[in-house]
């Protein structure tokens, strides 16, 4: 039988061609009465929000009241997860910073990279996988290895 | 090659609502009242009973009549009634959807592609059978474009790929499974059920019923029902006839993934009623999410081509599909690599391949390692290591074959580049795979 093929799918590399921003929606919730929403209400009335929205047309922005609670910003992501930040008693500039934080997030859980594998890559190593049967011949002179490796 | 004047052609294909005029102007420019009024008068009769107006009384005027009717409805309730009766959202709703314009921006679509067309791309034939409103015509164009761009990218960069592997590479770049994944990665959401009142930013399709859902609450699962053979299924497939298909049959009779085409244009030409039957079946049974997303991405590709031209279409393809990662060397599956290699050497006029041990360790141990090279005369074609001599020899032959088949020229100009204003350059045409 001649050569056969295996069907697989290609894998995405976001940013190599097009870059898809992972945050797809931001919900702003405010309260008219509570003092903790003061900064949020100023933010919603200030030009900061229209400017942010105009700079990021790929993010839907929803604003709705949530009476008798602290104000929150909720980010919804392409992977289906969501991230919520409570912005009680924050000033409008601080709220903008939180918006930017939500915009830049991927929506994944925050994980600490463990072990040595901090960098993940789809490409092969340029040097190849090390194996003991190729490369320099090892000779031992007086307990020191000379000419080891490739 | 003379450049084709595409926009002239496409103008007659597109409906008046989706002409490639400037996107920004469309949102700001409102025609004066008199012209609106005239157009309403010149189209289908407008009456204040939704059922009459929604009947199809002339193909050309249907889009206008729905729009006109919708805007003339005096109360909110009447508008809602109209929306709930039509199968997909009317084109005029596209500018009201934040989800749709966010999608437009997220995909960095050219501004010349209007939101109405993007909304139309999201309407699957299973949601709306009317080809004036669904994406079927655009997806036919997109299917051909994706095939052209992908196949030239694959074949010009790897001119020696065996046919089967080429099919697999095509499938990996733009097969239905990949496209379904792409749609998900774009953040396209699917409407629970299609309808006129649904936000046009959702993918509108009728989903097939899940196999484990019960039939009318009886507790019997859908997948347990006997399969009813339908006449309109067409000819039995090659597999049903007990035939194994070779690469030549796949090239001639298959699509660009090497799969058998169930229904060709020839079938439709012979029995024109089949087309309507197929559409009706889709409308009744629904489609899988994979099929709906495939139609959407293809239609989007076609829409970009029609509205923004060849360059924009190619750039979109490059940014979203060609930029994906695919390791070609993992697509191969050899059955008898040593035989393939000796046939290849005979064809190319090399000396017949000989395997020689390069190094070994632990022959008598539990974990021996042999490194074997395969040579044609004095040239080493490939090398492999394994825990037995045969394994190492096979791996060496596979390495040599992959080295031959995966040859890639340094600088490639694809043929379609000439259409986009570049210089046409001939590309390498190889003899192909060995026949064993």
PDB file of N, CA and C in Angstrom, chain A residues 8-10, chain B residues 139 142-143 146-147 150 170-188 203 256-257 289-301 316-317 320-321 324:
ATOM      1  N   UNK A   8      -5.452  15.667  10.474  1.00  0.00           N
ATOM      2  CA  UNK A   8      -5.406  16.443  11.718  1.00  0.00           C
ATOM      3  C   UNK A   8      -5.934  17.846  11.418  1.00  0.00           C
ATOM      4  N   UNK A   9      -6.000  18.676  12.419  1.00  0.00           N
ATOM      5  CA  UNK A   9      -6.376  20.071  12.181  1.00  0.00           C
ATOM      6  C   UNK A   9      -5.173  20.960  12.472  1.00  0.00           C
ATOM      7  N   UNK A  10      -5.141  22.092  11.788  1.00  0.00           N
ATOM      8  CA  UNK A  10      -4.064  23.039  12.059  1.00  0.00           C
ATOM      9  C   UNK A  10      -4.390  23.755  13.363  1.00  0.00           C
TER      10      UNK A  10
ATOM     11  N   UNK B 139     -21.371  31.135   0.017  1.00  0.00           N
ATOM     12  CA  UNK B 139     -20.505  30.062   0.501  1.00  0.00           C
ATOM     13  C   UNK B 139     -19.997  29.200  -0.652  1.00  0.00           C
ATOM     14  N   UNK B 142     -17.038  31.144  -1.730  1.00  0.00           N
ATOM     15  CA  UNK B 142     -15.990  31.045  -0.719  1.00  0.00           C
ATOM     16  C   UNK B 142     -15.317  29.682  -0.711  1.00  0.00           C
ATOM     17  N   UNK B 143     -16.100  28.642  -0.957  1.00  0.00           N
ATOM     18  CA  UNK B 143     -15.556  27.281  -1.006  1.00  0.00           C
ATOM     19  C   UNK B 143     -14.492  27.191  -2.093  1.00  0.00           C
ATOM     20  N   UNK B 146     -11.346  29.359  -1.109  1.00  0.00           N
ATOM     21  CA  UNK B 146     -10.524  28.701  -0.085  1.00  0.00           C
ATOM     22  C   UNK B 146      -9.737  27.565  -0.708  1.00  0.00           C
ATOM     23  N   UNK B 147     -10.381  26.814  -1.602  1.00  0.00           N
ATOM     24  CA  UNK B 147      -9.708  25.698  -2.261  1.00  0.00           C
ATOM     25  C   UNK B 147      -8.555  26.178  -3.113  1.00  0.00           C
ATOM     26  N   UNK B 150      -5.695  27.687  -0.730  1.00  0.00           N
ATOM     27  CA  UNK B 150      -5.025  26.678   0.087  1.00  0.00           C
ATOM     28  C   UNK B 150      -4.230  25.723  -0.782  1.00  0.00           C
ATOM     29  N   UNK B 170      -4.871  19.899   2.933  1.00  0.00           N
ATOM     30  CA  UNK B 170      -6.011  20.771   2.610  1.00  0.00           C
ATOM     31  C   UNK B 170      -7.063  20.687   3.709  1.00  0.00           C
ATOM     32  N   UNK B 171      -7.287  19.459   4.161  1.00  0.00           N
ATOM     33  CA  UNK B 171      -8.297  19.239   5.191  1.00  0.00           C
ATOM     34  C   UNK B 171      -7.891  19.906   6.496  1.00  0.00           C
ATOM     35  N   UNK B 172      -6.568  19.859   6.758  1.00  0.00           N
ATOM     36  CA  UNK B 172      -6.087  20.454   8.004  1.00  0.00           C
ATOM     37  C   UNK B 172      -6.205  21.973   7.983  1.00  0.00           C
ATOM     38  N   UNK B 173      -6.023  22.578   6.811  1.00  0.00           N
ATOM     39  CA  UNK B 173      -6.109  24.040   6.746  1.00  0.00           C
ATOM     40  C   UNK B 173      -7.549  24.526   6.659  1.00  0.00           C
ATOM     41  N   UNK B 174      -8.348  23.922   5.775  1.00  0.00           N
ATOM     42  CA  UNK B 174      -9.686  24.494   5.594  1.00  0.00           C
ATOM     43  C   UNK B 174     -10.769  23.420   5.573  1.00  0.00           C
ATOM     44  N   UNK B 175     -10.542  22.314   6.238  1.00  0.00           N
ATOM     45  CA  UNK B 175     -11.584  21.296   6.363  1.00  0.00           C
ATOM     46  C   UNK B 175     -12.652  21.757   7.346  1.00  0.00           C
ATOM     47  N   UNK B 176     -13.811  21.096   7.322  1.00  0.00           N
ATOM     48  CA  UNK B 176     -14.910  21.530   8.181  1.00  0.00           C
ATOM     49  C   UNK B 176     -14.563  21.556   9.664  1.00  0.00           C
ATOM     50  N   UNK B 177     -13.756  20.603  10.086  1.00  0.00           N
ATOM     51  CA  UNK B 177     -13.427  20.546  11.512  1.00  0.00           C
ATOM     52  C   UNK B 177     -12.599  21.767  11.928  1.00  0.00           C
ATOM     53  N   UNK B 178     -11.609  22.084  11.090  1.00  0.00           N
ATOM     54  CA  UNK B 178     -10.768  23.244  11.377  1.00  0.00           C
ATOM     55  C   UNK B 178     -11.597  24.523  11.355  1.00  0.00           C
ATOM     56  N   UNK B 179     -12.490  24.613  10.366  1.00  0.00           N
ATOM     57  CA  UNK B 179     -13.273  25.838  10.239  1.00  0.00           C
ATOM     58  C   UNK B 179     -14.211  26.011  11.424  1.00  0.00           C
ATOM     59  N   UNK B 180     -14.737  24.876  11.924  1.00  0.00           N
ATOM     60  CA  UNK B 180     -15.587  24.969  13.115  1.00  0.00           C
ATOM     61  C   UNK B 180     -14.779  25.506  14.296  1.00  0.00           C
ATOM     62  N   UNK B 181     -13.526  25.066  14.397  1.00  0.00           N
ATOM     63  CA  UNK B 181     -12.654  25.548  15.477  1.00  0.00           C
ATOM     64  C   UNK B 181     -12.374  27.045  15.288  1.00  0.00           C
ATOM     65  N   UNK B 182     -12.120  27.434  14.044  1.00  0.00           N
ATOM     66  CA  UNK B 182     -11.834  28.843  13.753  1.00  0.00           C
ATOM     67  C   UNK B 182     -13.025  29.711  14.166  1.00  0.00           C
ATOM     68  N   UNK B 183     -14.225  29.251  13.826  1.00  0.00           N
ATOM     69  CA  UNK B 183     -15.417  30.019  14.170  1.00  0.00           C
ATOM     70  C   UNK B 183     -15.513  30.215  15.681  1.00  0.00           C
ATOM     71  N   UNK B 184     -15.189  29.153  16.405  1.00  0.00           N
ATOM     72  CA  UNK B 184     -15.239  29.266  17.866  1.00  0.00           C
ATOM     73  C   UNK B 184     -14.179  30.243  18.362  1.00  0.00           C
ATOM     74  N   UNK B 185     -13.013  30.198  17.728  1.00  0.00           N
ATOM     75  CA  UNK B 185     -11.930  31.084  18.162  1.00  0.00           C
ATOM     76  C   UNK B 185     -12.185  32.541  17.793  1.00  0.00           C
ATOM     77  N   UNK B 186     -13.062  32.765  16.847  1.00  0.00           N
ATOM     78  CA  UNK B 186     -13.442  34.137  16.509  1.00  0.00           C
ATOM     79  C   UNK B 186     -14.473  34.688  17.482  1.00  0.00           C
ATOM     80  N   UNK B 187     -15.014  33.841  18.330  1.00  0.00           N
ATOM     81  CA  UNK B 187     -16.025  34.306  19.272  1.00  0.00           C
ATOM     82  C   UNK B 187     -17.404  34.430  18.666  1.00  0.00           C
ATOM     83  N   UNK B 188     -17.682  33.606  17.638  1.00  0.00           N
ATOM     84  CA  UNK B 188     -19.019  33.635  17.031  1.00  0.00           C
ATOM     85  C   UNK B 188     -19.943  32.754  17.869  1.00  0.00           C
ATOM     86  N   UNK B 203     -24.875  33.327  14.935  1.00  0.00           N
ATOM     87  CA  UNK B 203     -24.932  32.399  13.809  1.00  0.00           C
ATOM     88  C   UNK B 203     -26.298  31.724  13.830  1.00  0.00           C
ATOM     89  N   UNK B 256     -11.928  18.855  -2.915  1.00  0.00           N
ATOM     90  CA  UNK B 256     -10.494  19.058  -2.702  1.00  0.00           C
ATOM     91  C   UNK B 256      -9.967  18.469  -1.399  1.00  0.00           C
ATOM     92  N   UNK B 257     -10.795  17.765  -0.656  1.00  0.00           N
ATOM     93  CA  UNK B 257     -10.276  16.972   0.450  1.00  0.00           C
ATOM     94  C   UNK B 257     -10.187  15.499   0.060  1.00  0.00           C
ATOM     95  N   UNK B 289     -23.434  21.856  13.948  1.00  0.00           N
ATOM     96  CA  UNK B 289     -22.753  23.136  14.158  1.00  0.00           C
ATOM     97  C   UNK B 289     -21.559  23.263  13.217  1.00  0.00           C
ATOM     98  N   UNK B 290     -20.928  22.102  12.950  1.00  0.00           N
ATOM     99  CA  UNK B 290     -19.761  22.095  12.060  1.00  0.00           C
ATOM    100  C   UNK B 290     -20.146  22.546  10.650  1.00  0.00           C
ATOM    101  N   UNK B 291     -21.274  22.022  10.160  1.00  0.00           N
ATOM    102  CA  UNK B 291     -21.715  22.402   8.807  1.00  0.00           C
ATOM    103  C   UNK B 291     -22.079  23.879   8.757  1.00  0.00           C
ATOM    104  N   UNK B 292     -22.766  24.359   9.803  1.00  0.00           N
ATOM    105  CA  UNK B 292     -23.179  25.765   9.807  1.00  0.00           C
ATOM    106  C   UNK B 292     -21.970  26.681   9.849  1.00  0.00           C
ATOM    107  N   UNK B 293     -20.971  26.333  10.669  1.00  0.00           N
ATOM    108  CA  UNK B 293     -19.788  27.211  10.748  1.00  0.00           C
ATOM    109  C   UNK B 293     -19.009  27.167   9.448  1.00  0.00           C
ATOM    110  N   UNK B 294     -18.965  25.986   8.809  1.00  0.00           N
ATOM    111  CA  UNK B 294     -18.273  25.885   7.530  1.00  0.00           C
ATOM    112  C   UNK B 294     -18.907  26.810   6.507  1.00  0.00           C
ATOM    113  N   UNK B 295     -20.250  26.795   6.457  1.00  0.00           N
ATOM    114  CA  UNK B 295     -20.944  27.679   5.527  1.00  0.00           C
ATOM    115  C   UNK B 295     -20.659  29.141   5.839  1.00  0.00           C
ATOM    116  N   UNK B 296     -20.621  29.471   7.118  1.00  0.00           N
ATOM    117  CA  UNK B 296     -20.388  30.866   7.502  1.00  0.00           C
ATOM    118  C   UNK B 296     -19.014  31.352   7.048  1.00  0.00           C
ATOM    119  N   UNK B 297     -17.969  30.582   7.354  1.00  0.00           N
ATOM    120  CA  UNK B 297     -16.617  31.045   7.029  1.00  0.00           C
ATOM    121  C   UNK B 297     -16.431  31.123   5.512  1.00  0.00           C
ATOM    122  N   UNK B 298     -16.968  30.134   4.803  1.00  0.00           N
ATOM    123  CA  UNK B 298     -16.870  30.179   3.342  1.00  0.00           C
ATOM    124  C   UNK B 298     -17.607  31.396   2.799  1.00  0.00           C
ATOM    125  N   UNK B 299     -18.802  31.641   3.333  1.00  0.00           N
ATOM    126  CA  UNK B 299     -19.585  32.782   2.845  1.00  0.00           C
ATOM    127  C   UNK B 299     -18.861  34.087   3.133  1.00  0.00           C
ATOM    128  N   UNK B 300     -18.211  34.156   4.288  1.00  0.00           N
ATOM    129  CA  UNK B 300     -17.492  35.382   4.634  1.00  0.00           C
ATOM    130  C   UNK B 300     -16.357  35.621   3.652  1.00  0.00           C
ATOM    131  N   UNK B 301     -15.671  34.535   3.323  1.00  0.00           N
ATOM    132  CA  UNK B 301     -14.575  34.621   2.344  1.00  0.00           C
ATOM    133  C   UNK B 301     -15.115  35.145   0.998  1.00  0.00           C
ATOM    134  N   UNK B 316      -7.110  38.247   4.019  1.00  0.00           N
ATOM    135  CA  UNK B 316      -7.940  37.633   5.055  1.00  0.00           C
ATOM    136  C   UNK B 316      -7.589  36.154   5.195  1.00  0.00           C
ATOM    137  N   UNK B 317      -7.437  35.489   4.056  1.00  0.00           N
ATOM    138  CA  UNK B 317      -7.077  34.066   4.061  1.00  0.00           C
ATOM    139  C   UNK B 317      -5.727  33.865   4.749  1.00  0.00           C
ATOM    140  N   UNK B 320      -5.953  34.543   8.632  1.00  0.00           N
ATOM    141  CA  UNK B 320      -6.769  33.689   9.491  1.00  0.00           C
ATOM    142  C   UNK B 320      -6.585  32.204   9.243  1.00  0.00           C
ATOM    143  N   UNK B 321      -6.142  31.813   8.066  1.00  0.00           N
ATOM    144  CA  UNK B 321      -6.096  30.381   7.766  1.00  0.00           C
ATOM    145  C   UNK B 321      -4.684  29.893   7.490  1.00  0.00           C
ATOM    146  N   UNK B 324      -2.080  29.591  10.437  1.00  0.00           N
ATOM    147  CA  UNK B 324      -2.202  28.539  11.443  1.00  0.00           C
ATOM    148  C   UNK B 324      -1.051  27.541  11.301  1.00  0.00           C
TER     149      UNK B 324
END
